[in-house]
Amino acid sequence: MKIKALFIVFFTATLIFGQTKTNEMAGKPAAFSRLGFGARGMGMGNAMTAITEGNLVSYYNPALSPFQEGNAVQSAYSVLSLDRSLNFVSFTKKFVLGREGSDTYRPVAGLSAGIINSGVSNIDGRDNQGLKTKELSTSENQFFIAVSNRFSEKLSIGIGVKFYYYDFYEDVTASALGLDIGALYKINDQFQAAFVITDINAKYKWDTTPIYEEEGLNTTEEFPILKKFALSYNNRELGLLAAAEWEGSNAGTSYLRVGAEYVIESLLYLRLGVDKFNLLNTEEPVRPSAGFSVIKDLSGFNVGVDYAFVIEPYSEFDQHIIGLNVNF
């Protein structure tokens, strides 16, 4: 039943978001969730694991939320080629614990939650004879929530839960539940280090019997487990924030990413970054990026407009990410 149409959907949805086939990662599920989060993060090459300044999101590290100043709401929309979509929404807040006036350190907890939505539309559906049937589309989503605690002035630890839902084709869907664990340590006023491990135990379980009936199969796709070590540097006098991190996985990858942010008069933020520098294969194209934010105080609400430009290898057009953030 519509075998060719199903093949087209599968090929488009899985390979369009995939990386170059120089490692095992290219065949792993949920590639959309490894592209980054929002205009700020993607504009800095996604080197956000050890950054605790500005609006934060647990997507990069579940231990970040206790450092959030105020309540942060972020949203972003991506302009992509090949009829793809990629959208983001998040909320982050910290909670100061303990009694006021205490001479000892008051622990700070944090909460961060968000959604990443991706999909491919305008897929040309065909039957076994090659005749056009209808336009098809796919939708893949990640819902995440993380809680964390800053146990001292220097150490924060967090844990996050991520739920994936993939609406693949008609009655064929899959879901997955993964776990993230992160830690951040403030070395001094300028340097911070972090470690994160993501997507523990996440896997898609597919059942194609609604389409193929007796010939349908049950298959399992395990997500890659990522490990990240990161370091950030913040010079408030110069208005400079910089970060670098290494990411490895059980899919045989080893990537380096770097990013920087420069602030002018607490109004204009300029960003540069490089993502996906493959330490095992330097011929694999990297993903350079740049971006900016303009922030304005409106009656106690800090409202910012974000933009990021990301060069995307193997695509006709590059990525444009447009965002809006509100801090109150």
PDB file of C-alpha atoms in Angstrom, residues 79-277:
ATOM      1  CA  VAL A  79      13.820  29.589   7.590  1.00  0.00           C
ATOM      2  CA  LEU A  80      15.138  26.380   5.975  1.00  0.00           C
ATOM      3  CA  SER A  81      15.391  24.909   2.509  1.00  0.00           C
ATOM      4  CA  LEU A  82      13.671  21.788   1.173  1.00  0.00           C
ATOM      5  CA  ASP A  83      10.302  22.500   2.847  1.00  0.00           C
ATOM      6  CA  ARG A  84      11.664  21.855   6.318  1.00  0.00           C
ATOM      7  CA  SER A  85      10.544  23.578   9.514  1.00  0.00           C
ATOM      8  CA  LEU A  86      12.278  24.014  12.872  1.00  0.00           C
ATOM      9  CA  ASN A  87      10.715  25.981  15.739  1.00  0.00           C
ATOM     10  CA  PHE A  88      11.568  26.588  19.389  1.00  0.00           C
ATOM     11  CA  VAL A  89       9.806  27.713  22.586  1.00  0.00           C
ATOM     12  CA  SER A  90      11.206  27.676  26.147  1.00  0.00           C
ATOM     13  CA  PHE A  91      10.702  29.037  29.657  1.00  0.00           C
ATOM     14  CA  THR A  92      13.377  29.235  32.376  1.00  0.00           C
ATOM     15  CA  LYS A  93      13.112  30.386  35.999  1.00  0.00           C
ATOM     16  CA  LYS A  94      15.144  30.142  39.187  1.00  0.00           C
ATOM     17  CA  PHE A  95      13.918  29.809  42.795  1.00  0.00           C
ATOM     18  CA  VAL A  96      15.922  31.014  45.791  1.00  0.00           C
ATOM     19  CA  LEU A  97      15.531  28.599  48.709  1.00  0.00           C
ATOM     20  CA  GLY A  98      16.070  29.065  52.429  1.00  0.00           C
ATOM     21  CA  ARG A  99      15.300  31.990  54.719  1.00  0.00           C
ATOM     22  CA  GLU A 100      16.291  35.553  53.938  1.00  0.00           C
ATOM     23  CA  GLY A 101      18.898  37.109  56.194  1.00  0.00           C
ATOM     24  CA  SER A 102      20.823  33.874  56.642  1.00  0.00           C
ATOM     25  CA  ASP A 103      24.598  34.255  56.720  1.00  0.00           C
ATOM     26  CA  THR A 104      25.111  30.960  54.948  1.00  0.00           C
ATOM     27  CA  TYR A 105      24.696  30.340  51.233  1.00  0.00           C
ATOM     28  CA  ARG A 106      21.056  29.987  50.187  1.00  0.00           C
ATOM     29  CA  PRO A 107      20.598  27.174  47.664  1.00  0.00           C
ATOM     30  CA  VAL A 108      19.072  28.160  44.349  1.00  0.00           C
ATOM     31  CA  ALA A 109      16.879  25.801  42.336  1.00  0.00           C
ATOM     32  CA  GLY A 110      15.910  26.183  38.712  1.00  0.00           C
ATOM     33  CA  LEU A 111      13.280  25.014  36.248  1.00  0.00           C
ATOM     34  CA  SER A 112      13.511  24.993  32.462  1.00  0.00           C
ATOM     35  CA  ALA A 113      11.010  23.611  29.958  1.00  0.00           C
ATOM     36  CA  GLY A 114      10.571  23.837  26.221  1.00  0.00           C
ATOM     37  CA  ILE A 115       9.547  22.405  22.883  1.00  0.00           C
ATOM     38  CA  ILE A 116      11.390  21.821  19.626  1.00  0.00           C
ATOM     39  CA  ASN A 117       9.162  21.206  16.626  1.00  0.00           C
ATOM     40  CA  SER A 118      10.443  20.059  13.256  1.00  0.00           C
ATOM     41  CA  GLY A 119       8.932  18.655  10.108  1.00  0.00           C
ATOM     42  CA  VAL A 120       8.988  18.260   6.362  1.00  0.00           C
ATOM     43  CA  SER A 121       6.027  19.305   4.221  1.00  0.00           C
ATOM     44  CA  ASN A 122       4.994  19.202   0.551  1.00  0.00           C
ATOM     45  CA  ILE A 123       6.228  15.624   0.072  1.00  0.00           C
ATOM     46  CA  ASP A 124       4.974  14.269  -3.249  1.00  0.00           C
ATOM     47  CA  GLY A 125       2.996  11.083  -2.516  1.00  0.00           C
ATOM     48  CA  ARG A 126       2.838   8.403  -5.223  1.00  0.00           C
ATOM     49  CA  ASP A 127       1.276   4.960  -5.452  1.00  0.00           C
ATOM     50  CA  ASN A 128       2.877   1.743  -6.775  1.00  0.00           C
ATOM     51  CA  GLN A 129       2.223   2.818 -10.373  1.00  0.00           C
ATOM     52  CA  GLY A 130       3.866   6.199  -9.856  1.00  0.00           C
ATOM     53  CA  LEU A 131       0.598   8.112  -9.925  1.00  0.00           C
ATOM     54  CA  LYS A 132       0.278  11.126  -7.660  1.00  0.00           C
ATOM     55  CA  THR A 133      -1.927  10.562  -4.614  1.00  0.00           C
ATOM     56  CA  LYS A 134      -1.636  13.473  -2.173  1.00  0.00           C
ATOM     57  CA  GLU A 135       0.893  15.693  -0.482  1.00  0.00           C
ATOM     58  CA  LEU A 136       2.439  14.182   2.625  1.00  0.00           C
ATOM     59  CA  SER A 137       4.208  15.638   5.628  1.00  0.00           C
ATOM     60  CA  THR A 138       6.056  14.526   8.742  1.00  0.00           C
ATOM     61  CA  SER A 139       6.307  16.025  12.218  1.00  0.00           C
ATOM     62  CA  GLU A 140       8.906  15.290  14.887  1.00  0.00           C
ATOM     63  CA  ASN A 141       8.910  16.951  18.298  1.00  0.00           C
ATOM     64  CA  GLN A 142      10.914  17.110  21.488  1.00  0.00           C
ATOM     65  CA  PHE A 143       9.329  18.168  24.794  1.00  0.00           C
ATOM     66  CA  PHE A 144      11.815  18.735  27.607  1.00  0.00           C
ATOM     67  CA  ILE A 145      11.781  19.756  31.250  1.00  0.00           C
ATOM     68  CA  ALA A 146      14.696  19.985  33.650  1.00  0.00           C
ATOM     69  CA  VAL A 147      15.169  20.758  37.342  1.00  0.00           C
ATOM     70  CA  SER A 148      18.451  21.673  38.935  1.00  0.00           C
ATOM     71  CA  ASN A 149      19.981  22.896  42.147  1.00  0.00           C
ATOM     72  CA  ARG A 150      22.912  25.156  42.849  1.00  0.00           C
ATOM     73  CA  PHE A 151      24.346  23.453  45.909  1.00  0.00           C
ATOM     74  CA  SER A 152      26.991  26.125  46.497  1.00  0.00           C
ATOM     75  CA  GLU A 153      28.350  29.285  44.906  1.00  0.00           C
ATOM     76  CA  LYS A 154      30.422  27.091  42.615  1.00  0.00           C
ATOM     77  CA  LEU A 155      28.506  23.876  41.872  1.00  0.00           C
ATOM     78  CA  SER A 156      25.186  23.266  40.100  1.00  0.00           C
ATOM     79  CA  ILE A 157      23.747  19.879  39.106  1.00  0.00           C
ATOM     80  CA  GLY A 158      20.641  19.219  37.052  1.00  0.00           C
ATOM     81  CA  ILE A 159      18.596  16.432  35.537  1.00  0.00           C
ATOM     82  CA  GLY A 160      16.321  16.676  32.520  1.00  0.00           C
ATOM     83  CA  VAL A 161      13.640  14.505  30.935  1.00  0.00           C
ATOM     84  CA  LYS A 162      12.948  14.630  27.192  1.00  0.00           C
ATOM     85  CA  PHE A 163       9.948  13.158  25.421  1.00  0.00           C
ATOM     86  CA  TYR A 164      10.083  12.649  21.647  1.00  0.00           C
ATOM     87  CA  TYR A 165       7.099  12.122  19.404  1.00  0.00           C
ATOM     88  CA  TYR A 166       7.414  11.337  15.681  1.00  0.00           C
ATOM     89  CA  ASP A 167       4.319  11.438  13.457  1.00  0.00           C
ATOM     90  CA  PHE A 168       5.872   9.640  10.522  1.00  0.00           C
ATOM     91  CA  TYR A 169       3.163   8.439   8.129  1.00  0.00           C
ATOM     92  CA  GLU A 170      -0.567   7.969   8.670  1.00  0.00           C
ATOM     93  CA  ASP A 171      -0.843   5.370  11.490  1.00  0.00           C
ATOM     94  CA  VAL A 172       2.917   4.933  11.872  1.00  0.00           C
ATOM     95  CA  THR A 173       4.207   6.907  14.869  1.00  0.00           C
ATOM     96  CA  ALA A 174       6.910   6.481  17.468  1.00  0.00           C
ATOM     97  CA  SER A 175       7.814   7.998  20.828  1.00  0.00           C
ATOM     98  CA  ALA A 176      10.846   7.952  23.077  1.00  0.00           C
ATOM     99  CA  LEU A 177      11.839   9.024  26.576  1.00  0.00           C
ATOM    100  CA  GLY A 178      15.396  10.127  27.336  1.00  0.00           C
ATOM    101  CA  LEU A 179      17.334  11.417  30.318  1.00  0.00           C
ATOM    102  CA  ASP A 180      19.932  14.206  30.505  1.00  0.00           C
ATOM    103  CA  ILE A 181      22.364  14.803  33.381  1.00  0.00           C
ATOM    104  CA  GLY A 182      24.501  17.919  33.665  1.00  0.00           C
ATOM    105  CA  ALA A 183      26.858  19.712  36.031  1.00  0.00           C
ATOM    106  CA  LEU A 184      28.489  23.135  36.051  1.00  0.00           C
ATOM    107  CA  TYR A 185      31.399  24.340  38.178  1.00  0.00           C
ATOM    108  CA  LYS A 186      32.470  27.977  38.553  1.00  0.00           C
ATOM    109  CA  ILE A 187      36.266  27.938  38.646  1.00  0.00           C
ATOM    110  CA  ASN A 188      36.466  31.680  39.381  1.00  0.00           C
ATOM    111  CA  ASP A 189      34.725  34.900  38.374  1.00  0.00           C
ATOM    112  CA  GLN A 190      35.707  34.455  34.730  1.00  0.00           C
ATOM    113  CA  PHE A 191      36.025  30.726  33.998  1.00  0.00           C
ATOM    114  CA  GLN A 192      33.425  27.960  34.231  1.00  0.00           C
ATOM    115  CA  ALA A 193      33.518  24.274  33.338  1.00  0.00           C
ATOM    116  CA  ALA A 194      30.647  21.902  32.572  1.00  0.00           C
ATOM    117  CA  PHE A 195      29.866  18.290  31.758  1.00  0.00           C
ATOM    118  CA  VAL A 196      26.672  16.888  30.206  1.00  0.00           C
ATOM    119  CA  ILE A 197      25.472  13.483  29.074  1.00  0.00           C
ATOM    120  CA  THR A 198      22.269  13.378  27.002  1.00  0.00           C
ATOM    121  CA  ASP A 199      19.554  11.045  25.671  1.00  0.00           C
ATOM    122  CA  ILE A 200      20.232   8.206  28.089  1.00  0.00           C
ATOM    123  CA  ASN A 201      18.010   5.215  27.253  1.00  0.00           C
ATOM    124  CA  ALA A 202      16.141   7.061  24.459  1.00  0.00           C
ATOM    125  CA  LYS A 203      14.897   4.882  21.577  1.00  0.00           C
ATOM    126  CA  TYR A 204      12.173   4.823  18.964  1.00  0.00           C
ATOM    127  CA  LYS A 205      10.056   1.670  18.642  1.00  0.00           C
ATOM    128  CA  TRP A 206       8.402   1.321  15.240  1.00  0.00           C
ATOM    129  CA  ASP A 207       5.407  -0.825  14.295  1.00  0.00           C
ATOM    130  CA  THR A 208       4.508  -0.902  10.573  1.00  0.00           C
ATOM    131  CA  THR A 209       1.698  -3.464  10.854  1.00  0.00           C
ATOM    132  CA  PRO A 210      -0.979  -0.735  10.432  1.00  0.00           C
ATOM    133  CA  ILE A 211       0.292  -0.375   6.832  1.00  0.00           C
ATOM    134  CA  TYR A 212       1.727  -3.775   5.916  1.00  0.00           C
ATOM    135  CA  GLU A 213      -0.480  -5.910   8.183  1.00  0.00           C
ATOM    136  CA  GLU A 214       1.033  -9.422   8.436  1.00  0.00           C
ATOM    137  CA  GLU A 215       4.201  -8.265   6.667  1.00  0.00           C
ATOM    138  CA  GLY A 216       4.727  -5.377   9.082  1.00  0.00           C
ATOM    139  CA  LEU A 217       7.745  -5.286  11.357  1.00  0.00           C
ATOM    140  CA  ASN A 218       8.609  -4.095  14.837  1.00  0.00           C
ATOM    141  CA  THR A 219      11.971  -2.332  14.947  1.00  0.00           C
ATOM    142  CA  THR A 220      13.908  -0.297  17.498  1.00  0.00           C
ATOM    143  CA  GLU A 221      16.186   2.689  16.834  1.00  0.00           C
ATOM    144  CA  GLU A 222      18.451   3.716  19.693  1.00  0.00           C
ATOM    145  CA  PHE A 223      19.408   7.368  20.050  1.00  0.00           C
ATOM    146  CA  PRO A 224      23.090   8.267  20.224  1.00  0.00           C
ATOM    147  CA  ILE A 225      24.319   9.104  23.709  1.00  0.00           C
ATOM    148  CA  LEU A 226      26.238  12.390  23.670  1.00  0.00           C
ATOM    149  CA  LYS A 227      28.893  13.481  26.163  1.00  0.00           C
ATOM    150  CA  LYS A 228      30.041  17.097  26.351  1.00  0.00           C
ATOM    151  CA  PHE A 229      32.911  18.805  28.184  1.00  0.00           C
ATOM    152  CA  ALA A 230      32.837  22.595  28.037  1.00  0.00           C
ATOM    153  CA  LEU A 231      34.692  25.692  29.218  1.00  0.00           C
ATOM    154  CA  SER A 232      33.535  29.327  29.133  1.00  0.00           C
ATOM    155  CA  TYR A 233      35.232  32.675  29.714  1.00  0.00           C
ATOM    156  CA  ASN A 234      33.457  35.903  30.692  1.00  0.00           C
ATOM    157  CA  ASN A 235      35.191  39.291  30.781  1.00  0.00           C
ATOM    158  CA  ARG A 236      32.556  41.756  31.953  1.00  0.00           C
ATOM    159  CA  GLU A 237      34.848  44.777  31.590  1.00  0.00           C
ATOM    160  CA  LEU A 238      35.339  44.052  27.904  1.00  0.00           C
ATOM    161  CA  GLY A 239      31.781  42.812  27.388  1.00  0.00           C
ATOM    162  CA  LEU A 240      33.180  39.578  25.952  1.00  0.00           C
ATOM    163  CA  LEU A 241      31.809  36.080  26.458  1.00  0.00           C
ATOM    164  CA  ALA A 242      33.552  33.096  24.836  1.00  0.00           C
ATOM    165  CA  ALA A 243      33.150  29.328  25.046  1.00  0.00           C
ATOM    166  CA  ALA A 244      34.531  26.095  23.652  1.00  0.00           C
ATOM    167  CA  GLU A 245      33.408  22.515  24.059  1.00  0.00           C
ATOM    168  CA  TRP A 246      34.043  18.966  22.935  1.00  0.00           C
ATOM    169  CA  GLU A 247      31.263  16.530  22.136  1.00  0.00           C
ATOM    170  CA  GLY A 248      31.714  12.795  21.699  1.00  0.00           C
ATOM    171  CA  SER A 249      29.191  10.006  21.272  1.00  0.00           C
ATOM    172  CA  ASN A 250      28.781   6.257  21.209  1.00  0.00           C
ATOM    173  CA  ALA A 251      28.270   6.646  17.435  1.00  0.00           C
ATOM    174  CA  GLY A 252      31.977   7.310  16.968  1.00  0.00           C
ATOM    175  CA  THR A 253      31.887  11.103  16.663  1.00  0.00           C
ATOM    176  CA  SER A 254      34.246  13.690  18.102  1.00  0.00           C
ATOM    177  CA  TYR A 255      33.278  17.321  17.498  1.00  0.00           C
ATOM    178  CA  LEU A 256      34.668  20.651  18.608  1.00  0.00           C
ATOM    179  CA  ARG A 257      32.575  23.829  18.719  1.00  0.00           C
ATOM    180  CA  VAL A 258      33.426  27.402  19.691  1.00  0.00           C
ATOM    181  CA  GLY A 259      31.431  30.605  20.078  1.00  0.00           C
ATOM    182  CA  ALA A 260      31.719  34.204  21.233  1.00  0.00           C
ATOM    183  CA  GLU A 261      29.386  37.045  22.155  1.00  0.00           C
ATOM    184  CA  TYR A 262      30.235  40.751  22.407  1.00  0.00           C
ATOM    185  CA  VAL A 263      27.864  43.225  24.059  1.00  0.00           C
ATOM    186  CA  ILE A 264      27.652  46.941  23.271  1.00  0.00           C
ATOM    187  CA  GLU A 265      26.039  49.108  25.984  1.00  0.00           C
ATOM    188  CA  SER A 266      23.734  46.263  27.145  1.00  0.00           C
ATOM    189  CA  LEU A 267      21.688  46.894  24.012  1.00  0.00           C
ATOM    190  CA  LEU A 268      23.328  45.173  21.065  1.00  0.00           C
ATOM    191  CA  TYR A 269      24.796  41.664  21.239  1.00  0.00           C
ATOM    192  CA  LEU A 270      27.004  40.400  18.394  1.00  0.00           C
ATOM    193  CA  ARG A 271      27.806  36.691  17.988  1.00  0.00           C
ATOM    194  CA  LEU A 272      30.075  34.357  16.030  1.00  0.00           C
ATOM    195  CA  GLY A 273      30.455  30.588  16.176  1.00  0.00           C
ATOM    196  CA  VAL A 274      31.675  27.414  14.536  1.00  0.00           C
ATOM    197  CA  ASP A 275      29.841  24.127  15.037  1.00  0.00           C
ATOM    198  CA  LYS A 276      30.654  20.549  14.074  1.00  0.00           C
ATOM    199  CA  PHE A 277      34.427  20.705  13.598  1.00  0.00           C
TER     200      PHE A 277
END
